[in-house]
Tab-separated table of C-alpha atoms in Angstrom:
chain	number	residue	atom	x	y	z
R	1490	UNK	CA	-26.423	-65.960	44.077
R	1491	UNK	CA	-25.737	-66.440	40.295
R	1492	UNK	CA	-27.766	-64.449	37.599
R	1493	UNK	CA	-31.060	-65.321	36.595
R	1494	UNK	CA	-32.393	-66.395	33.098
R	1495	UNK	CA	-33.355	-63.789	31.567
R	1496	UNK	CA	-34.891	-65.789	29.112
R	1497	UNK	CA	-36.699	-68.120	31.319
R	1498	UNK	CA	-39.735	-68.835	30.424
R	1499	UNK	CA	-43.108	-68.319	32.685
R	1500	UNK	CA	-41.273	-66.142	35.328
R	1501	UNK	CA	-43.382	-64.227	38.296
R	1502	UNK	CA	-43.270	-62.545	40.545
R	1503	UNK	CA	-42.249	-64.240	43.847
R	1504	UNK	CA	-44.163	-64.277	47.755
R	1505	UNK	CA	-42.123	-62.061	49.186
R	1506	UNK	CA	-41.719	-59.807	46.281
R	1507	UNK	CA	-45.518	-59.576	46.814
R	1508	UNK	CA	-45.728	-58.848	50.556
R	1509	UNK	CA	-42.582	-56.504	50.085
R	1510	UNK	CA	-44.849	-54.459	47.823
R	1511	UNK	CA	-47.720	-54.984	50.559
R	1512	UNK	CA	-45.425	-53.194	53.362
R	1513	UNK	CA	-45.415	-50.063	50.534
R	1514	UNK	CA	-48.737	-50.151	50.393
R	1515	UNK	CA	-48.048	-48.219	53.960
R	1516	UNK	CA	-45.430	-45.636	52.706
R	1517	UNK	CA	-47.718	-44.871	49.590
R	1518	UNK	CA	-50.734	-44.172	52.424
R	1519	UNK	CA	-49.115	-41.958	54.218
R	1520	UNK	CA	-47.607	-40.003	51.167
R	1521	UNK	CA	-51.017	-39.702	49.805
R	1522	UNK	CA	-52.379	-38.948	53.264
R	1523	UNK	CA	-49.806	-35.948	54.063
R	1524	UNK	CA	-50.492	-34.809	50.726
R	1525	UNK	CA	-54.104	-34.326	50.967
R	1526	UNK	CA	-53.704	-32.637	54.820
R	1527	UNK	CA	-51.295	-29.977	52.675
R	1528	UNK	CA	-53.459	-29.148	50.342
R	1529	UNK	CA	-56.537	-28.687	53.161
R	1530	UNK	CA	-54.477	-26.587	55.243
R	1531	UNK	CA	-54.079	-24.001	52.331
R	1532	UNK	CA	-49.992	-24.896	51.685
R	1533	UNK	CA	-49.830	-26.508	48.241
R	1534	UNK	CA	-46.364	-26.152	47.163
R	1535	UNK	CA	-44.783	-26.620	50.324
R	1536	UNK	CA	-47.104	-29.846	50.179
R	1537	UNK	CA	-46.476	-31.046	46.796
R	1538	UNK	CA	-42.377	-30.047	47.454
R	1539	UNK	CA	-42.577	-32.245	50.283
R	1540	UNK	CA	-45.109	-34.927	48.654
R	1541	UNK	CA	-42.368	-35.271	45.532
R	1542	UNK	CA	-39.051	-35.651	47.900
R	1543	UNK	CA	-41.211	-38.551	50.109
R	1544	UNK	CA	-42.568	-40.442	46.970
R	1545	UNK	CA	-38.970	-39.798	45.340
R	1546	UNK	CA	-37.746	-41.943	48.725
R	1547	UNK	CA	-40.366	-44.900	48.033
R	1548	UNK	CA	-40.302	-45.452	44.801
R	1549	UNK	CA	-36.667	-45.741	44.449
R	1550	UNK	CA	-36.309	-47.592	47.581
R	1551	UNK	CA	-39.709	-50.059	45.529
R	1552	UNK	CA	-37.849	-49.438	41.835
R	1553	UNK	CA	-33.545	-50.609	43.254
R	1554	UNK	CA	-34.925	-53.835	44.813
R	1555	UNK	CA	-37.519	-54.842	41.877
R	1556	UNK	CA	-34.068	-54.403	39.375
R	1557	UNK	CA	-32.211	-56.335	41.887
R	1558	UNK	CA	-34.757	-59.092	42.033
R	1559	UNK	CA	-35.234	-59.338	38.843
R	1560	UNK	CA	-31.576	-60.298	37.607
R	1561	UNK	CA	-30.465	-61.613	40.789
R	1562	UNK	CA	-33.045	-63.811	43.597
R	1563	UNK	CA	-31.365	-67.036	45.093
R	1564	UNK	CA	-34.727	-66.786	47.613
R	1565	UNK	CA	-32.501	-68.851	50.169
R	1566	UNK	CA	-32.518	-68.005	53.822
R	1567	UNK	CA	-30.040	-64.644	53.806
R	1568	UNK	CA	-31.490	-63.727	50.850
R	1569	UNK	CA	-35.525	-63.846	52.766
R	1570	UNK	CA	-34.029	-62.028	55.909
R	1571	UNK	CA	-32.156	-58.717	54.014
R	1572	UNK	CA	-35.540	-58.155	52.206
R	1573	UNK	CA	-37.272	-58.225	54.979
R	1574	UNK	CA	-34.661	-56.252	56.634
R	1575	UNK	CA	-35.751	-53.686	53.665
R	1576	UNK	CA	-39.456	-54.213	54.346
R	1577	UNK	CA	-38.783	-52.724	58.053
R	1578	UNK	CA	-36.808	-49.671	56.800
R	1579	UNK	CA	-39.557	-49.178	54.628
R	1580	UNK	CA	-42.133	-49.107	57.364
R	1581	UNK	CA	-39.704	-47.177	59.847
R	1582	UNK	CA	-39.855	-44.889	55.896
R	1583	UNK	CA	-43.525	-44.927	56.258
R	1584	UNK	CA	-43.445	-43.667	60.364
R	1585	UNK	CA	-41.564	-40.677	59.255
R	1586	UNK	CA	-43.457	-39.191	56.645
R	1587	UNK	CA	-46.177	-37.593	58.783
R	1588	UNK	CA	-42.875	-35.684	60.711
R	1589	UNK	CA	-41.628	-34.918	56.730
R	1590	UNK	CA	-45.316	-32.630	56.044
R	1591	UNK	CA	-45.639	-30.599	58.964
R	1592	UNK	CA	-41.867	-29.661	60.007
R	1593	UNK	CA	-39.559	-30.513	57.353
R	1594	UNK	CA	-38.098	-32.875	59.814
R	1595	UNK	CA	-36.157	-36.280	57.867
R	1596	UNK	CA	-34.637	-37.620	60.286
R	1597	UNK	CA	-36.966	-40.808	60.516
R	1598	UNK	CA	-37.761	-40.870	56.871
R	1599	UNK	CA	-33.234	-40.901	56.276
R	1600	UNK	CA	-33.159	-43.437	59.328
R	1601	UNK	CA	-35.861	-46.012	57.192
R	1602	UNK	CA	-33.927	-44.965	54.098
R	1603	UNK	CA	-30.200	-45.930	54.586
R	1604	UNK	CA	-31.951	-49.310	56.402
R	1605	UNK	CA	-33.718	-49.898	52.753
R	1606	UNK	CA	-30.554	-48.852	50.816
R	1607	UNK	CA	-27.501	-50.305	52.825
R	1608	UNK	CA	-29.423	-53.817	53.020
R	1609	UNK	CA	-30.021	-53.742	49.044
R	1610	UNK	CA	-25.764	-52.340	49.047
R	1611	UNK	CA	-24.935	-56.095	51.194
R	1612	UNK	CA	-27.135	-58.234	48.449
R	1613	UNK	CA	-25.155	-56.078	45.762
R	1614	UNK	CA	-21.721	-57.127	47.432
R	1615	UNK	CA	-22.958	-60.878	47.582
R	1616	UNK	CA	-24.100	-60.665	43.805
R	1617	UNK	CA	-20.304	-59.474	43.496
R	1618	UNK	CA	-18.868	-62.061	45.073
R	1619	UNK	CA	-20.972	-65.052	43.202
R	1620	UNK	CA	-20.904	-63.860	39.669
R	1621	UNK	CA	-17.555	-63.087	38.531
R	1622	UNK	CA	-18.960	-62.682	34.902
R	1623	UNK	CA	-20.997	-58.611	36.486
R	1624	UNK	CA	-18.910	-58.121	39.440
R	1625	UNK	CA	-17.646	-55.157	37.851
R	1626	UNK	CA	-21.238	-54.193	37.869
R	1627	UNK	CA	-21.918	-55.444	41.023
R	1628	UNK	CA	-19.218	-53.533	43.147
R	1629	UNK	CA	-20.828	-50.012	40.954
R	1630	UNK	CA	-23.736	-50.556	42.572
R	1631	UNK	CA	-22.961	-51.308	45.765
R	1632	UNK	CA	-20.236	-48.567	46.120
R	1633	UNK	CA	-22.664	-46.396	44.732
R	1634	UNK	CA	-25.322	-47.131	46.804
R	1635	UNK	CA	-23.088	-47.080	49.973
R	1636	UNK	CA	-21.861	-43.503	49.131
R	1637	UNK	CA	-25.308	-41.821	48.565
R	1638	UNK	CA	-26.023	-43.291	52.125
R	1639	UNK	CA	-23.577	-41.743	53.674
R	1640	UNK	CA	-24.373	-38.644	51.609
R	1641	UNK	CA	-27.763	-38.411	53.027
R	1642	UNK	CA	-26.802	-39.198	56.660
R	1643	UNK	CA	-24.374	-35.914	56.271
R	1644	UNK	CA	-27.035	-33.780	54.988
R	1645	UNK	CA	-28.928	-34.245	58.268
R	1646	UNK	CA	-25.590	-31.883	59.974
R	1647	UNK	CA	-26.139	-29.451	57.268
R	1648	UNK	CA	-27.460	-26.078	57.825
R	1649	UNK	CA	-31.616	-25.587	56.715
R	1650	UNK	CA	-30.546	-22.627	53.875
R	1651	UNK	CA	-28.631	-26.300	51.903
R	1652	UNK	CA	-31.355	-28.520	53.067
R	1653	UNK	CA	-32.666	-28.093	49.619
R	1654	UNK	CA	-29.759	-28.053	47.250
R	1655	UNK	CA	-28.314	-30.507	49.065
R	1656	UNK	CA	-31.720	-32.808	47.735
R	1657	UNK	CA	-31.341	-31.848	44.773
R	1658	UNK	CA	-27.596	-33.144	44.701
R	1659	UNK	CA	-28.059	-35.920	46.410
R	1660	UNK	CA	-31.176	-37.090	44.638
R	1661	UNK	CA	-29.577	-36.329	41.094
R	1662	UNK	CA	-26.190	-38.717	42.761
R	1663	UNK	CA	-28.920	-41.951	43.517
R	1664	UNK	CA	-30.633	-41.713	39.629
R	1665	UNK	CA	-26.663	-41.542	38.221
R	1666	UNK	CA	-25.394	-45.247	40.165
R	1667	UNK	CA	-27.475	-47.323	37.623
R	1668	UNK	CA	-26.576	-45.636	34.679
R	1669	UNK	CA	-22.931	-45.750	35.569
R	1670	UNK	CA	-23.169	-49.019	36.957
R	1671	UNK	CA	-24.568	-50.410	34.003
R	1672	UNK	CA	-22.240	-49.050	31.645
R	1673	UNK	CA	-20.018	-51.852	32.835
R	1674	UNK	CA	-22.268	-54.646	31.929
R	1675	UNK	CA	-26.474	-55.264	32.411
R	1676	UNK	CA	-27.784	-57.396	34.860
R	1677	UNK	CA	-29.582	-60.701	33.274
R	1678	UNK	CA	-33.160	-58.909	34.308
R	1679	UNK	CA	-36.259	-60.303	32.682
R	1680	UNK	CA	-38.313	-57.991	30.889
R	1681	UNK	CA	-41.780	-59.725	31.678
R	1682	UNK	CA	-40.683	-60.014	35.129
R	1683	UNK	CA	-40.062	-56.255	35.128
R	1684	UNK	CA	-43.538	-55.324	33.304
R	1685	UNK	CA	-45.469	-57.294	35.863
R	1686	UNK	CA	-43.312	-55.755	38.683
R	1687	UNK	CA	-44.676	-52.354	37.452
R	1688	UNK	CA	-47.373	-52.535	36.588
R	1689	UNK	CA	-48.083	-54.694	40.007
R	1690	UNK	CA	-47.052	-50.778	41.708
R	1691	UNK	CA	-49.371	-48.792	39.686
R	1692	UNK	CA	-52.140	-50.467	40.895
R	1693	UNK	CA	-50.919	-50.671	44.296
R	1694	UNK	CA	-50.936	-46.732	43.847
R	1695	UNK	CA	-54.097	-46.196	41.787
R	1696	UNK	CA	-56.249	-48.587	44.523
R	1697	UNK	CA	-54.430	-46.340	47.382
R	1698	UNK	CA	-55.723	-42.936	45.318
R	1699	UNK	CA	-59.386	-45.229	45.205
R	1700	UNK	CA	-59.341	-45.784	49.028
R	1701	UNK	CA	-58.476	-42.336	49.291
R	1702	UNK	CA	-61.008	-40.452	47.560
R	1703	UNK	CA	-63.591	-43.082	48.979
R	1704	UNK	CA	-62.757	-42.500	52.184
R	1705	UNK	CA	-63.277	-38.705	51.711
R	1706	UNK	CA	-66.294	-38.866	49.551
R	1707	UNK	CA	-67.930	-40.944	51.958
R	1708	UNK	CA	-67.258	-38.477	54.474
R	1709	UNK	CA	-68.625	-35.663	52.561
R	1710	UNK	CA	-72.001	-37.812	52.066
R	1711	UNK	CA	-72.217	-37.993	55.852
R	1712	UNK	CA	-71.599	-34.235	56.159
R	1713	UNK	CA	-73.795	-33.283	53.591
R	1714	UNK	CA	-76.363	-36.504	52.428
R	1715	UNK	CA	-75.519	-36.028	48.759
R	1716	UNK	CA	-75.184	-32.531	46.819
R	1717	UNK	CA	-74.784	-32.153	42.989
R	1718	UNK	CA	-71.212	-31.765	43.056
R	1719	UNK	CA	-70.482	-34.649	45.072
R	1720	UNK	CA	-72.245	-36.955	42.938
R	1721	UNK	CA	-70.463	-35.215	40.006
R	1722	UNK	CA	-66.934	-36.062	41.931
R	1723	UNK	CA	-68.026	-39.851	43.109
R	1724	UNK	CA	-68.260	-40.546	39.330
R	1725	UNK	CA	-65.930	-38.797	37.692
R	1726	UNK	CA	-63.391	-40.438	40.232
R	1727	UNK	CA	-64.389	-43.778	39.775
R	1728	UNK	CA	-64.474	-42.830	35.702
R	1729	UNK	CA	-60.922	-41.400	36.207
R	1730	UNK	CA	-59.670	-44.634	38.225
R	1731	UNK	CA	-61.336	-46.864	35.163
R	1732	UNK	CA	-59.779	-44.970	32.636
R	1733	UNK	CA	-56.142	-44.995	34.574
R	1734	UNK	CA	-56.297	-48.186	34.420
R	1735	UNK	CA	-57.164	-48.752	31.558
R	1736	UNK	CA	-54.300	-46.326	29.774
R	1737	UNK	CA	-51.332	-48.391	31.472
R	1738	UNK	CA	-51.978	-51.673	30.295
R	1739	UNK	CA	-53.868	-50.510	27.335
R	1740	UNK	CA	-50.685	-52.105	25.361
R	1741	UNK	CA	-47.786	-54.466	26.446
R	1742	UNK	CA	-44.999	-53.008	28.348
R	1743	UNK	CA	-43.053	-56.284	27.993
R	1744	UNK	CA	-42.701	-55.956	24.444
R	1745	UNK	CA	-41.022	-53.305	24.548
R	1746	UNK	CA	-38.547	-54.246	27.094
R	1747	UNK	CA	-38.137	-57.723	25.111
R	1748	UNK	CA	-36.877	-55.192	22.387
R	1749	UNK	CA	-36.201	-51.419	21.982
R	1750	UNK	CA	-35.521	-50.958	25.287
R	1751	UNK	CA	-32.898	-52.983	26.102
R	1752	UNK	CA	-30.888	-50.153	24.438
R	1753	UNK	CA	-30.193	-47.819	28.243
R	1754	UNK	CA	-31.573	-44.346	26.278
R	1755	UNK	CA	-34.945	-46.263	26.495
R	1756	UNK	CA	-34.719	-48.379	29.175
R	1757	UNK	CA	-33.567	-45.541	32.112
R	1758	UNK	CA	-36.243	-43.179	30.325
R	1759	UNK	CA	-38.812	-46.028	30.947
R	1760	UNK	CA	-38.261	-47.038	34.198
R	1761	UNK	CA	-37.465	-42.890	35.762
R	1762	UNK	CA	-40.426	-41.964	33.998
R	1763	UNK	CA	-42.775	-44.288	36.043
R	1764	UNK	CA	-42.132	-41.803	38.753
R	1765	UNK	CA	-44.029	-39.443	37.645
R	1766	UNK	CA	-47.000	-42.068	36.656
R	1767	UNK	CA	-46.792	-43.751	40.267
R	1768	UNK	CA	-46.504	-40.338	41.857
R	1769	UNK	CA	-49.590	-38.474	39.950
R	1770	UNK	CA	-51.698	-41.879	40.436
R	1771	UNK	CA	-50.823	-41.603	44.039
R	1772	UNK	CA	-51.703	-37.818	44.356
R	1773	UNK	CA	-55.260	-38.580	42.560
R	1774	UNK	CA	-56.559	-39.376	45.363
R	1775	UNK	CA	-55.536	-36.763	47.889
R	1776	UNK	CA	-56.629	-34.389	44.795
R	1777	UNK	CA	-59.845	-36.013	44.404
R	1778	UNK	CA	-60.496	-35.727	48.462
R	1779	UNK	CA	-59.373	-32.096	48.520
R	1780	UNK	CA	-61.982	-31.636	45.892
R	1781	UNK	CA	-64.774	-33.513	48.519
R	1782	UNK	CA	-63.311	-31.026	51.067
R	1783	UNK	CA	-63.640	-27.869	49.325
R	1784	UNK	CA	-67.328	-28.752	48.722
R	1785	UNK	CA	-68.318	-29.735	51.933
R	1786	UNK	CA	-66.080	-27.204	54.002
R	1787	UNK	CA	-65.981	-24.205	52.042
R	1788	UNK	CA	-62.217	-24.331	51.669
R	1789	UNK	CA	-60.335	-20.812	51.245
R	1790	UNK	CA	-58.834	-22.468	47.900
R	1791	UNK	CA	-60.555	-20.652	44.907
R	1792	UNK	CA	-62.623	-23.169	42.591
R	1793	UNK	CA	-60.546	-23.305	40.002
R	1794	UNK	CA	-57.179	-24.266	42.411
R	1795	UNK	CA	-59.421	-27.295	44.609
R	1796	UNK	CA	-60.330	-28.279	40.525
R	1797	UNK	CA	-56.290	-28.279	39.818
R	1798	UNK	CA	-55.900	-30.582	42.835
R	1799	UNK	CA	-57.771	-33.323	40.624
R	1800	UNK	CA	-56.440	-32.482	36.701
R	1801	UNK	CA	-52.822	-31.516	37.141
R	1802	UNK	CA	-52.321	-35.077	38.691
R	1803	UNK	CA	-54.685	-36.378	35.942
R	1804	UNK	CA	-52.811	-34.850	33.216
R	1805	UNK	CA	-49.686	-35.867	34.053
R	1806	UNK	CA	-49.891	-39.503	34.873
R	1807	UNK	CA	-51.906	-39.009	30.959
R	1808	UNK	CA	-48.767	-37.784	29.412
R	1809	UNK	CA	-46.491	-39.601	31.130
R	1810	UNK	CA	-48.039	-43.693	30.122
R	1811	UNK	CA	-48.086	-41.901	26.804
R	1812	UNK	CA	-44.900	-41.045	26.163
R	1813	UNK	CA	-43.252	-44.188	28.168
R	1814	UNK	CA	-46.134	-46.860	27.228
R	1815	UNK	CA	-47.922	-45.654	24.405
R	1816	UNK	CA	-45.345	-43.727	22.581
R	1817	UNK	CA	-43.285	-46.105	20.804
R	1818	UNK	CA	-46.136	-48.396	19.698
R	1819	UNK	CA	-47.417	-45.589	17.831
R	1820	UNK	CA	-46.840	-44.252	13.929
R	1821	UNK	CA	-49.089	-41.980	12.774
R	1822	UNK	CA	-48.749	-37.777	14.129
R	1823	UNK	CA	-52.799	-37.858	14.735
R	1824	UNK	CA	-51.984	-40.814	17.314
R	1825	UNK	CA	-49.093	-39.028	18.652
R	1826	UNK	CA	-51.322	-35.611	18.592
R	1827	UNK	CA	-54.599	-37.223	20.672
R	1828	UNK	CA	-52.741	-37.419	24.226
R	1829	UNK	CA	-50.868	-34.136	24.420
R	1830	UNK	CA	-54.195	-32.490	23.255
R	1831	UNK	CA	-56.341	-34.741	25.749
R	1832	UNK	CA	-53.860	-33.677	28.856
R	1833	UNK	CA	-54.425	-29.631	27.592
R	1834	UNK	CA	-58.167	-30.759	28.066
R	1835	UNK	CA	-58.448	-32.394	31.241
R	1836	UNK	CA	-56.168	-29.002	32.623
R	1837	UNK	CA	-58.717	-27.044	31.410
R	1838	UNK	CA	-61.779	-29.036	32.814
R	1839	UNK	CA	-59.880	-27.178	36.009
R	1840	UNK	CA	-62.296	-24.084	35.511
R	1841	UNK	CA	-65.494	-26.085	35.210
R	1842	UNK	CA	-67.949	-27.059	37.630
R	1843	UNK	CA	-67.227	-30.653	37.574
R	1844	UNK	CA	-63.528	-30.690	37.427
R	1845	UNK	CA	-63.468	-35.050	38.259
R	1846	UNK	CA	-66.186	-35.866	35.607
R	1847	UNK	CA	-64.652	-34.094	32.744
R	1848	UNK	CA	-61.260	-34.857	33.839
R	1849	UNK	CA	-62.694	-38.898	33.708
R	1850	UNK	CA	-64.656	-38.368	30.732
R	1851	UNK	CA	-61.922	-37.020	28.711
R	1852	UNK	CA	-59.795	-39.859	30.017
R	1853	UNK	CA	-61.792	-42.486	29.023
R	1854	UNK	CA	-62.559	-41.069	25.486
R	1855	UNK	CA	-58.516	-41.156	25.195
R	1856	UNK	CA	-58.960	-44.840	26.499
R	1857	UNK	CA	-61.095	-45.920	23.948
R	1858	UNK	CA	-59.384	-44.311	20.912
R	1859	UNK	CA	-55.984	-45.884	22.601
R	1860	UNK	CA	-57.658	-49.582	22.471
R	1861	UNK	CA	-59.721	-48.970	18.970
R	1862	UNK	CA	-56.316	-48.407	17.537
R	1863	UNK	CA	-54.519	-51.649	18.662
R	1864	UNK	CA	-57.572	-53.755	18.220
């Protein structure tokens, strides 16, 4: 398992990587559906916190494998079997999402997560044996990942009162492992390949958002045969999905990764910042579905609170995409002010009669300006 050529031409995702992504769709869908259920029952704070934790495990497992496979991918039988084992862990994790949301029980999620991460630690050990130049980095990754898994298992044994502080400690520990490991030397990851992989996962979460919203809006139309607010919600949700896609792919990420983001101080904020990109896009579908419930079932949430389920994820997506993808390309102060101002406008749309439509128009306007400036 020697390191791959980081300048390899025409490097693309492999069928195994695409299969890996496809199976992660199950976990993403479970997280979105459970967040929708939490919003519907009127417990948004607990639901958002549990969503943030569950989605962290999904995103972190996906991201760590993605960066590993960009640097080391022999595509032999042992490698394929280890990836299939990680896929099995992702499906176990997905099976535990409902229990995590409904009762705060993290046992099944932890089991799936540990299977995922332990299989990756074994791959890092294999890389350490085969790549003496980067052995120190690979050993640090393997030991750091393994120690974190022991921590997650131990967390199941602590009292409930210590669970939240323990989770925060474990998340910080997980985030620290790549920083510590790559301080000993950078792995031979491929800028174009990483940009494509992140773009594909963006398509996954946007697609899940569209699917969740479509199912909810269709059910609402079946119950009420169409009303003005429902038509506005459907049109706004579609416009938001189009604009979010356009904004994310407005500027090429591989150009940043191949130049300025070779530096740790820029690469890690880009890589870690995508947690908010992916999570907000996933949460958008749950928010649109929750607003459909509000329109047709007259839930206990106020109109502003129901609108915020749409506008907050949209504003987070807009600000994060601007920060990690667009801002490094921008030079003038006017360009840098546009997206924060648009995000404030999106949040203000919570108090309008059609928050999805207003948010969609603002996101589309930002996409138009970003595209025009690029051309």
